Every structure is written in C-alpha cells, then in structure tokens.
Short mmCIF file of C-alpha atoms in Angstrom, two decimals:
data_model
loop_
_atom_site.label_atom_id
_atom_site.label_comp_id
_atom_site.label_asym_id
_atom_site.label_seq_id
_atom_site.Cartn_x
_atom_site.Cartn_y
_atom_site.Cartn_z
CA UNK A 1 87.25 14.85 85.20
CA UNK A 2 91.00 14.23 83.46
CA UNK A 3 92.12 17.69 84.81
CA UNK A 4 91.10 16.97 88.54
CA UNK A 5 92.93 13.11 87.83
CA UNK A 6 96.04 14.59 86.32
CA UNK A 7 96.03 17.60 89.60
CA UNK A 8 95.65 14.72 91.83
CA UNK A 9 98.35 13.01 90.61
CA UNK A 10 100.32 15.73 90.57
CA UNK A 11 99.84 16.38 94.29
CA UNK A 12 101.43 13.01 95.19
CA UNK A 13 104.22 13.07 93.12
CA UNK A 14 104.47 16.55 95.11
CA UNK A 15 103.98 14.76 98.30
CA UNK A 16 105.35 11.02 97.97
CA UNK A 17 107.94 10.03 100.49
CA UNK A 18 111.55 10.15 99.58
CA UNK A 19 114.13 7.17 99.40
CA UNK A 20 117.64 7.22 98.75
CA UNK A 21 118.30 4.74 96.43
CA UNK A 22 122.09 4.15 95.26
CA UNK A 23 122.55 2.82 91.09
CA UNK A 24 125.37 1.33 89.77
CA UNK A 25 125.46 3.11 86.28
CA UNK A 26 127.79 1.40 83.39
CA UNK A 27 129.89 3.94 81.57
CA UNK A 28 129.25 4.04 77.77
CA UNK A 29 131.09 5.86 74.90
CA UNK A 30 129.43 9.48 74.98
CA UNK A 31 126.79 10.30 71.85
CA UNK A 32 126.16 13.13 70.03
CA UNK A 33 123.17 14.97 71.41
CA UNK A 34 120.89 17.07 68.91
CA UNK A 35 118.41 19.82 70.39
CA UNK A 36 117.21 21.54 67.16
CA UNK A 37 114.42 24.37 66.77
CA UNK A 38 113.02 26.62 64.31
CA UNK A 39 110.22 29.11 65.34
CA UNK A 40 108.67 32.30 64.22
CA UNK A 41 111.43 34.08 66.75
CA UNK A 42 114.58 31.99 65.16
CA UNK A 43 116.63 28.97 64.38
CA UNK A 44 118.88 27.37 66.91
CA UNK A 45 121.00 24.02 67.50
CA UNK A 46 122.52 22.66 70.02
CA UNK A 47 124.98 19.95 69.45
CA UNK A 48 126.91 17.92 72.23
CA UNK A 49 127.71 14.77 74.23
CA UNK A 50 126.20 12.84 75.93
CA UNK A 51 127.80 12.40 79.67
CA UNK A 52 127.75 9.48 82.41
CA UNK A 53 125.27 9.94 85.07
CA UNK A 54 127.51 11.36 87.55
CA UNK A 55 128.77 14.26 85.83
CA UNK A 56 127.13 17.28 87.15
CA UNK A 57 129.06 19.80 84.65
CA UNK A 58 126.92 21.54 81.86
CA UNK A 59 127.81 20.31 78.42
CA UNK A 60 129.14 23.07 76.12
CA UNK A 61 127.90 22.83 72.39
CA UNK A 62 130.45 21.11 70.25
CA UNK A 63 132.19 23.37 67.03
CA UNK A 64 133.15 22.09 64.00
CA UNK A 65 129.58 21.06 63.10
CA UNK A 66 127.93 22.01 59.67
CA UNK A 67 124.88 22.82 60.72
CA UNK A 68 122.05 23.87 57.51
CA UNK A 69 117.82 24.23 58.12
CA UNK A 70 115.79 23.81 54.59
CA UNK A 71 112.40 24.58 53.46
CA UNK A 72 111.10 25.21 49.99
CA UNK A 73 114.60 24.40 48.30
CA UNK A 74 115.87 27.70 50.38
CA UNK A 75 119.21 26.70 52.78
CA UNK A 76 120.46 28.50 56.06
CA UNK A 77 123.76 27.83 57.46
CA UNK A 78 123.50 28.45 60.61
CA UNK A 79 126.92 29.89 63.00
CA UNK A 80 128.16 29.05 66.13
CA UNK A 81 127.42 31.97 68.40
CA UNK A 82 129.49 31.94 71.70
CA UNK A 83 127.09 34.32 73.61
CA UNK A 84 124.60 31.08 73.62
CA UNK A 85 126.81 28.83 72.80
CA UNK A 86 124.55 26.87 70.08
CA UNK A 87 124.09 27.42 66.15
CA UNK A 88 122.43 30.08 65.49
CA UNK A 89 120.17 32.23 62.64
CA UNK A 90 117.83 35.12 63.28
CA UNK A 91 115.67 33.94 59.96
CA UNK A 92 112.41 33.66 61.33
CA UNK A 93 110.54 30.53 60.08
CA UNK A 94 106.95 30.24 58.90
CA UNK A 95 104.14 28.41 59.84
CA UNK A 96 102.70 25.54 57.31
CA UNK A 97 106.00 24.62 56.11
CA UNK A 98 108.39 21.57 56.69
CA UNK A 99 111.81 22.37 57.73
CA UNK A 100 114.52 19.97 57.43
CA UNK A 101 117.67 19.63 59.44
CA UNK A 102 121.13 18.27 58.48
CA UNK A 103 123.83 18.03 60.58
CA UNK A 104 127.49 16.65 59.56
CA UNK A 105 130.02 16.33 62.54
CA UNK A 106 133.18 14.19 62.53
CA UNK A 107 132.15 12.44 59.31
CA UNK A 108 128.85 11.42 60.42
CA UNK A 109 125.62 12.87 59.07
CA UNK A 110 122.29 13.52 60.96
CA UNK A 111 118.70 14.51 59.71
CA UNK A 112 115.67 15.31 60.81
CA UNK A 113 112.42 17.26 59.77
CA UNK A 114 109.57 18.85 61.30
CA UNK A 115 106.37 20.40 60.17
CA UNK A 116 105.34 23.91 61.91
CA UNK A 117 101.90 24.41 62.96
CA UNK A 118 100.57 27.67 63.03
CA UNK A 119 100.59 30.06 66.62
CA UNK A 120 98.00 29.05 69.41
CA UNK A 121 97.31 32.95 70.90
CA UNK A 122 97.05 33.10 74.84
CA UNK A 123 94.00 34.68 75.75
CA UNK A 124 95.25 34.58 79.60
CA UNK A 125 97.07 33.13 82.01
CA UNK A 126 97.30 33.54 86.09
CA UNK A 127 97.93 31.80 89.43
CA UNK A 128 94.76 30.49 91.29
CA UNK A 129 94.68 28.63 94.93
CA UNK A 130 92.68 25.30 94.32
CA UNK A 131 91.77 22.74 97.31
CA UNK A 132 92.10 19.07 96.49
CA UNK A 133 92.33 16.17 98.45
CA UNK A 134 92.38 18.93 101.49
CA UNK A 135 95.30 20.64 100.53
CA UNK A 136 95.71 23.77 99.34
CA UNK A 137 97.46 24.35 95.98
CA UNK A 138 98.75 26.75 93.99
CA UNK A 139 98.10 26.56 90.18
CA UNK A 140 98.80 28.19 87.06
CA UNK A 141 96.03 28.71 84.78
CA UNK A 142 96.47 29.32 81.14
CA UNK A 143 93.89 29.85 78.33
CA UNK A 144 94.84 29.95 74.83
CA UNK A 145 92.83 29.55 71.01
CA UNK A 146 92.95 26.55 69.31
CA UNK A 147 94.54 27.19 65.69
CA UNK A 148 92.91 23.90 64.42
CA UNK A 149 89.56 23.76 66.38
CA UNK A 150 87.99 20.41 64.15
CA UNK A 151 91.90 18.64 64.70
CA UNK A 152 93.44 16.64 67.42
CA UNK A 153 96.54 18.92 67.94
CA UNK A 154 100.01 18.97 70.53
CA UNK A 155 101.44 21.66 72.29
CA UNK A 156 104.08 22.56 74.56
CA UNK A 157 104.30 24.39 77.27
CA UNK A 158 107.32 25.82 79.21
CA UNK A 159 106.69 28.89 82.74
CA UNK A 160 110.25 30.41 83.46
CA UNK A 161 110.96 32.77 86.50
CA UNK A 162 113.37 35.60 87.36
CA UNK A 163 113.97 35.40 91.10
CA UNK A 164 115.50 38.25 93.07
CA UNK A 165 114.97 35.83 96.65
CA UNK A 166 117.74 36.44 98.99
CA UNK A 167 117.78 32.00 98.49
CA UNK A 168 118.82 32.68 95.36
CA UNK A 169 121.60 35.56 96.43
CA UNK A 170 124.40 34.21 94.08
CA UNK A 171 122.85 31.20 92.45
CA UNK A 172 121.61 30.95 89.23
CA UNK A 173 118.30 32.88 89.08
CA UNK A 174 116.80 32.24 85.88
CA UNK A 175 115.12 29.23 84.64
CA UNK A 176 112.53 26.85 84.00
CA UNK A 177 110.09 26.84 86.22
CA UNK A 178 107.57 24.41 85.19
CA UNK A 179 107.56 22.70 81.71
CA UNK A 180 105.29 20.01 79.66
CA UNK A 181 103.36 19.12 76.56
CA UNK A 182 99.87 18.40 76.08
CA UNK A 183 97.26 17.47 73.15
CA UNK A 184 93.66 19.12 73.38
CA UNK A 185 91.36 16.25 73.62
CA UNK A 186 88.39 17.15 76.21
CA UNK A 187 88.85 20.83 75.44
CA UNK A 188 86.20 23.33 74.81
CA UNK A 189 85.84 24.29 70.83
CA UNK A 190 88.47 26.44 70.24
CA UNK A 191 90.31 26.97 73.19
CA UNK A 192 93.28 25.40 74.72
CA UNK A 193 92.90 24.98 78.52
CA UNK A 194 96.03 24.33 81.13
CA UNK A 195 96.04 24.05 85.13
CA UNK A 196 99.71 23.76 85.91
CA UNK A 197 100.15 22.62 89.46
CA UNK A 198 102.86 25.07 91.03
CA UNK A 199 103.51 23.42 94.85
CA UNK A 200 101.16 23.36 97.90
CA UNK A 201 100.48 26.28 100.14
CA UNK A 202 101.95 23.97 102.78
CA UNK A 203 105.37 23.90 101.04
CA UNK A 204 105.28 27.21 100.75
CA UNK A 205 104.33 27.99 104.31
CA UNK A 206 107.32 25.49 105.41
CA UNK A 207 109.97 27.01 103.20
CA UNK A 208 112.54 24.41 103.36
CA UNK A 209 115.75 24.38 101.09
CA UNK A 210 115.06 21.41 99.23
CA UNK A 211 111.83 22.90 97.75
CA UNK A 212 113.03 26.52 96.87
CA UNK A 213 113.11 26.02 93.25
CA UNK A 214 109.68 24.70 93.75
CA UNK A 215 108.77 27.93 95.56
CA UNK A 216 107.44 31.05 94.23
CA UNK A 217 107.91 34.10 96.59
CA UNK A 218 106.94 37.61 96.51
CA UNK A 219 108.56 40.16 93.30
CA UNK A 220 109.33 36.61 90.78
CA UNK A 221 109.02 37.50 87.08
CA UNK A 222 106.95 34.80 85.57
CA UNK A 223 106.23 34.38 81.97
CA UNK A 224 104.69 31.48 80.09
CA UNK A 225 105.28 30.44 76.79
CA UNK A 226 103.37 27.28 74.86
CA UNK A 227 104.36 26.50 71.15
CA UNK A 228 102.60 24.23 68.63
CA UNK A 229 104.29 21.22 67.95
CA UNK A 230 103.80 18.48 65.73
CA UNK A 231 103.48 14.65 66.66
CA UNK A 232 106.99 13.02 66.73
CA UNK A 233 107.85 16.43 68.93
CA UNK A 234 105.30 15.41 71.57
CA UNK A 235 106.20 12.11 71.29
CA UNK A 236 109.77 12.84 71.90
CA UNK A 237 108.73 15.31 75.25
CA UNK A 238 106.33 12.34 76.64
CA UNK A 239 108.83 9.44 76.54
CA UNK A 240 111.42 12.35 78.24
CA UNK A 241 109.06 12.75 81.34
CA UNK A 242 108.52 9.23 80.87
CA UNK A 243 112.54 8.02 81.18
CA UNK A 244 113.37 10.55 83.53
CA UNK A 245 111.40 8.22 85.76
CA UNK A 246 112.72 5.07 85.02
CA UNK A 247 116.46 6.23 83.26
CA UNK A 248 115.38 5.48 79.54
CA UNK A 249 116.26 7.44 76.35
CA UNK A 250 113.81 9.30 75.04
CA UNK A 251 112.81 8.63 71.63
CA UNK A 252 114.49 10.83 68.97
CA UNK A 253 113.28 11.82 65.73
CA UNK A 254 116.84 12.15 64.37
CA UNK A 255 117.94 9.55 62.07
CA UNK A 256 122.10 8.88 62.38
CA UNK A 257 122.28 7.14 65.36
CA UNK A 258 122.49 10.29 67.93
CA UNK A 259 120.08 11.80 70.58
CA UNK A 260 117.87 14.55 71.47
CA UNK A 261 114.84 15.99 68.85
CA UNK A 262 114.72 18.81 66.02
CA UNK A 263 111.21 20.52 66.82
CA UNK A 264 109.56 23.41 64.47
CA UNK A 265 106.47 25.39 66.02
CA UNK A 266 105.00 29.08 66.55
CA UNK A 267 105.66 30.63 70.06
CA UNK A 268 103.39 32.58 72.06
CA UNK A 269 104.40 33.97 75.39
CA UNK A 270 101.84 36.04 78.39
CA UNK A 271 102.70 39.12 80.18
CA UNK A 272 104.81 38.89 82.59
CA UNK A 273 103.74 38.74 86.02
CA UNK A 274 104.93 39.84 89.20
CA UNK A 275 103.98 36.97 91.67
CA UNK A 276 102.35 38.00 94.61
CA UNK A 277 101.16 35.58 97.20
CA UNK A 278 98.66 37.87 99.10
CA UNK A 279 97.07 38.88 95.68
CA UNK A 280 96.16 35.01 94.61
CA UNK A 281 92.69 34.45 94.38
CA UNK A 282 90.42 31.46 95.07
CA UNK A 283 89.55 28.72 92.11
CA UNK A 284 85.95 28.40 91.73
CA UNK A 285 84.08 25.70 90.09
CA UNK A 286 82.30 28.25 87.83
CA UNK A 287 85.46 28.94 86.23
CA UNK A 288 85.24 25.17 85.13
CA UNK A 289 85.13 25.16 81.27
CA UNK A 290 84.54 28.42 80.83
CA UNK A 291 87.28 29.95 78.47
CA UNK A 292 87.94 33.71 78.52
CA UNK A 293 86.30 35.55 75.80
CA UNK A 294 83.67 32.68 75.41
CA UNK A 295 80.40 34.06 75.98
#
C-alpha cells in the first residue's frame, strides 16, 4: 500500500501546476562545502564553496586542502586529480569498517566518519508501464538482496543515462537521471524492492522542451546503481530532498562548521540497458511482492 502512496505522489509532483514565484535571496559569506565518499570502487572528496542562489556556474573543487581517510590506524592522503577535479585514491575500502575523514583548509579543520555496510547485490532491474490514477506511467523497477535481512537498513539509489537524442546535440549528455534513498521497512525477507517513477506516457507522447531531461527516448544507456549507507548518510539525503523544497540546508554530518556529508558504502550497479519504448512491457499485479529468484 506505501509503494502505490509514494507512486501517487509522485505523479502529482509530476503533474502539479507551475507558478513563477520571484525570492529575494540575502547574500551570505560563501562556506566550505564537503562531499566525501569511500566505496569498494574508491575514495573521493570534493571540497568547495558554497555560492548565492543566482549563480548558475559549476563550482570547481578548491586546492590547497589536506585531505586524509583512516580506518584501523592505516592513513590515505588523498591528491587532487584535475581530470575530476576532486581528491582522489584508488584504495578500495572494505565493508564492516569505520572510515574517518579529516580535512584541514585555510586553518580550519573538518571531520567526519562513516561506517560501511556491506554490498546489497541487484538481482534485476527494468522499465515497466504502470496505470495509476488513469495515467499511464513509466517506471523503473529494481530488485536487489538484503545484506542484513533481520535489520532495519538504508540505501541509496542513483539511475544515470547516456543520451545520443538529437535534443541533446551539443548539450551535456550524461547525468543523473533519477536519484534517492530509501530504508527497507515493508519489504519481503531478504530482498530490497524499488519502483522508480520515470515520467508519464503522456509527457512522453507530448515531447516538450521543458521535460526532455525527464524524457527517455529510443538508444539511452541506462544504468542503476544503489549503495548501502548508514543512518546519518540517509539522514543527510532526506533533509536534501526535503530543503530543496523549501530552500533549507541539509543536515551535515561534518563537524567544523561547513556543509555537505562524508558517506562510506558498497556499490552495486545493473547492466546497462538500451531503452526502448516499443519493447516496455505492462506491470501486472502478480508481479506485486514477488522478488526475482524467490520461489
């Protein structure tokens, strides 16, 4: 019953009417912004600042930062790397240990730490139509095992697509695609279950500009990842969807006095897909709670 609440709500934000609505934003001293992670595929940091409201240019990662990940009394330093412009190591980390961050910039310190859970595999994931509230919608539809079956756990979940759309002839055409974290409460034993509304078949059908990055057409690459966080991560994530709504900070679990979160989890990813609309099949009702693999 949740699932068809959360699709349903999902549909209206889809569908609500829009209203320009002009804010008089006061300009503050910028902050240092903190995006740390450590997974089973790496270490990386971003460090910048924050900017006022109105600034639409993408905020470079600051140098000069000492930036070191510990676990069992072992240190990395990790270097600025230019190609991704963040602070980088290829050390893999390891599930069931703490990491600890520590950042020094400009003669203040910052620290943080994060305990990683270990890897939820993905058993499947696909593109269904479903029909609620008479509408047509597409949805993503992921299936994964639950590393801690007798625990409440968090995860979080992030689909990214290649386009090759003639829309997209000269934009940017790679990115996020859908992202969001979740805990499994109501799920069957052992398995993780997501339906990810996409858009409505009715978007698609009108293809207007405004909605293209809500779009998926014909030949986009589309993989999904989802990564096992622990609770101050999903905290962090929530109250981000939640100020993005109403312009508040989301809750950081860096002490220091800066922003952003320092998150350490195991990473799974699907096959990538090659999205085509004519192949999409119908959601049925039988498929209700019934996770692959499960006899």
């Amino acid at each position: 019953m949740c699932r068809v609440i959360y699709i349903i709500l999902m549909i209206m934000a889809l569908t609500a009417c829009k209203k320009e609505i002009d804010f008089d934003f006061n300009e503050v001293e910028p902050i240092v912004v903190i995006e740390g992670r450590v997974t089973n595929e790496g270490m990386s940091v971003m460090v910048t600042r924050s900017r006022v409201m109105t600034d639409s240019v993408h905020p470079h990662c600051v140098q000069g930062a000492t930036v070191t990940i510990t676990a069992d009394g072992n240190t990395t330093a990790l270097a600025y790397d230019a190609v991704t412009d963040s602070y980088r190591s290829t050390l893999a980390a390891e599930a069931g240990k703490t990491y600890h961050l520590n950042v020094d910039l400009a003669g203040q310190h910052y620290e943080s730490s994060a305990f990683m859970p270990m890897a939820a595999p993905i058993l499947s994931g696909d593109f269904f139509w479903m029909t609620v509230l008479e509408q047509r919608m597409l949805v993503y539809e992921l299936w994964a095992v639950d590393p801690y079956p007798t625990e409440r756990n968090q995860y979080w979940y992030r689909i990214d697509r290649i386009s090759h759309h003639p829309h997209f002839e000269g934009k940017r055409n790679t990115e996020p695609y859908r992202w969001g974290v979740i805990d499994d409460r109501g799920f069957p034993p052992g398995r993780i279950f997501l339906n990810i509304v996409s858009t409505s078949e009715k978007t698609m059908d009108k293809d207007e500009e405004e909605q293209w990055k809500s779009i998926l057409y014909d030949g986009d690459s589309i993989v999904c990842q989802l990564m096992t966080i622990d609770r101050p991560v999903y905290d962090y994530f929530t109250s981000l969807r939640a100020g993005q709504r109403n312009g508040a900070n989301p809750r950081t679990n860096i002490s220091g006095g800066c922003l952003g979160y320092f998150a350490a989890g195991s990473v799974t990813r699907t096959d990538t897909i090659v999205f085509r609309r004519s192949d999409i099949k119908e959601w049925t009702k039988s498929q209700w709670g019934l996770a692959p693999n499960t006899p």
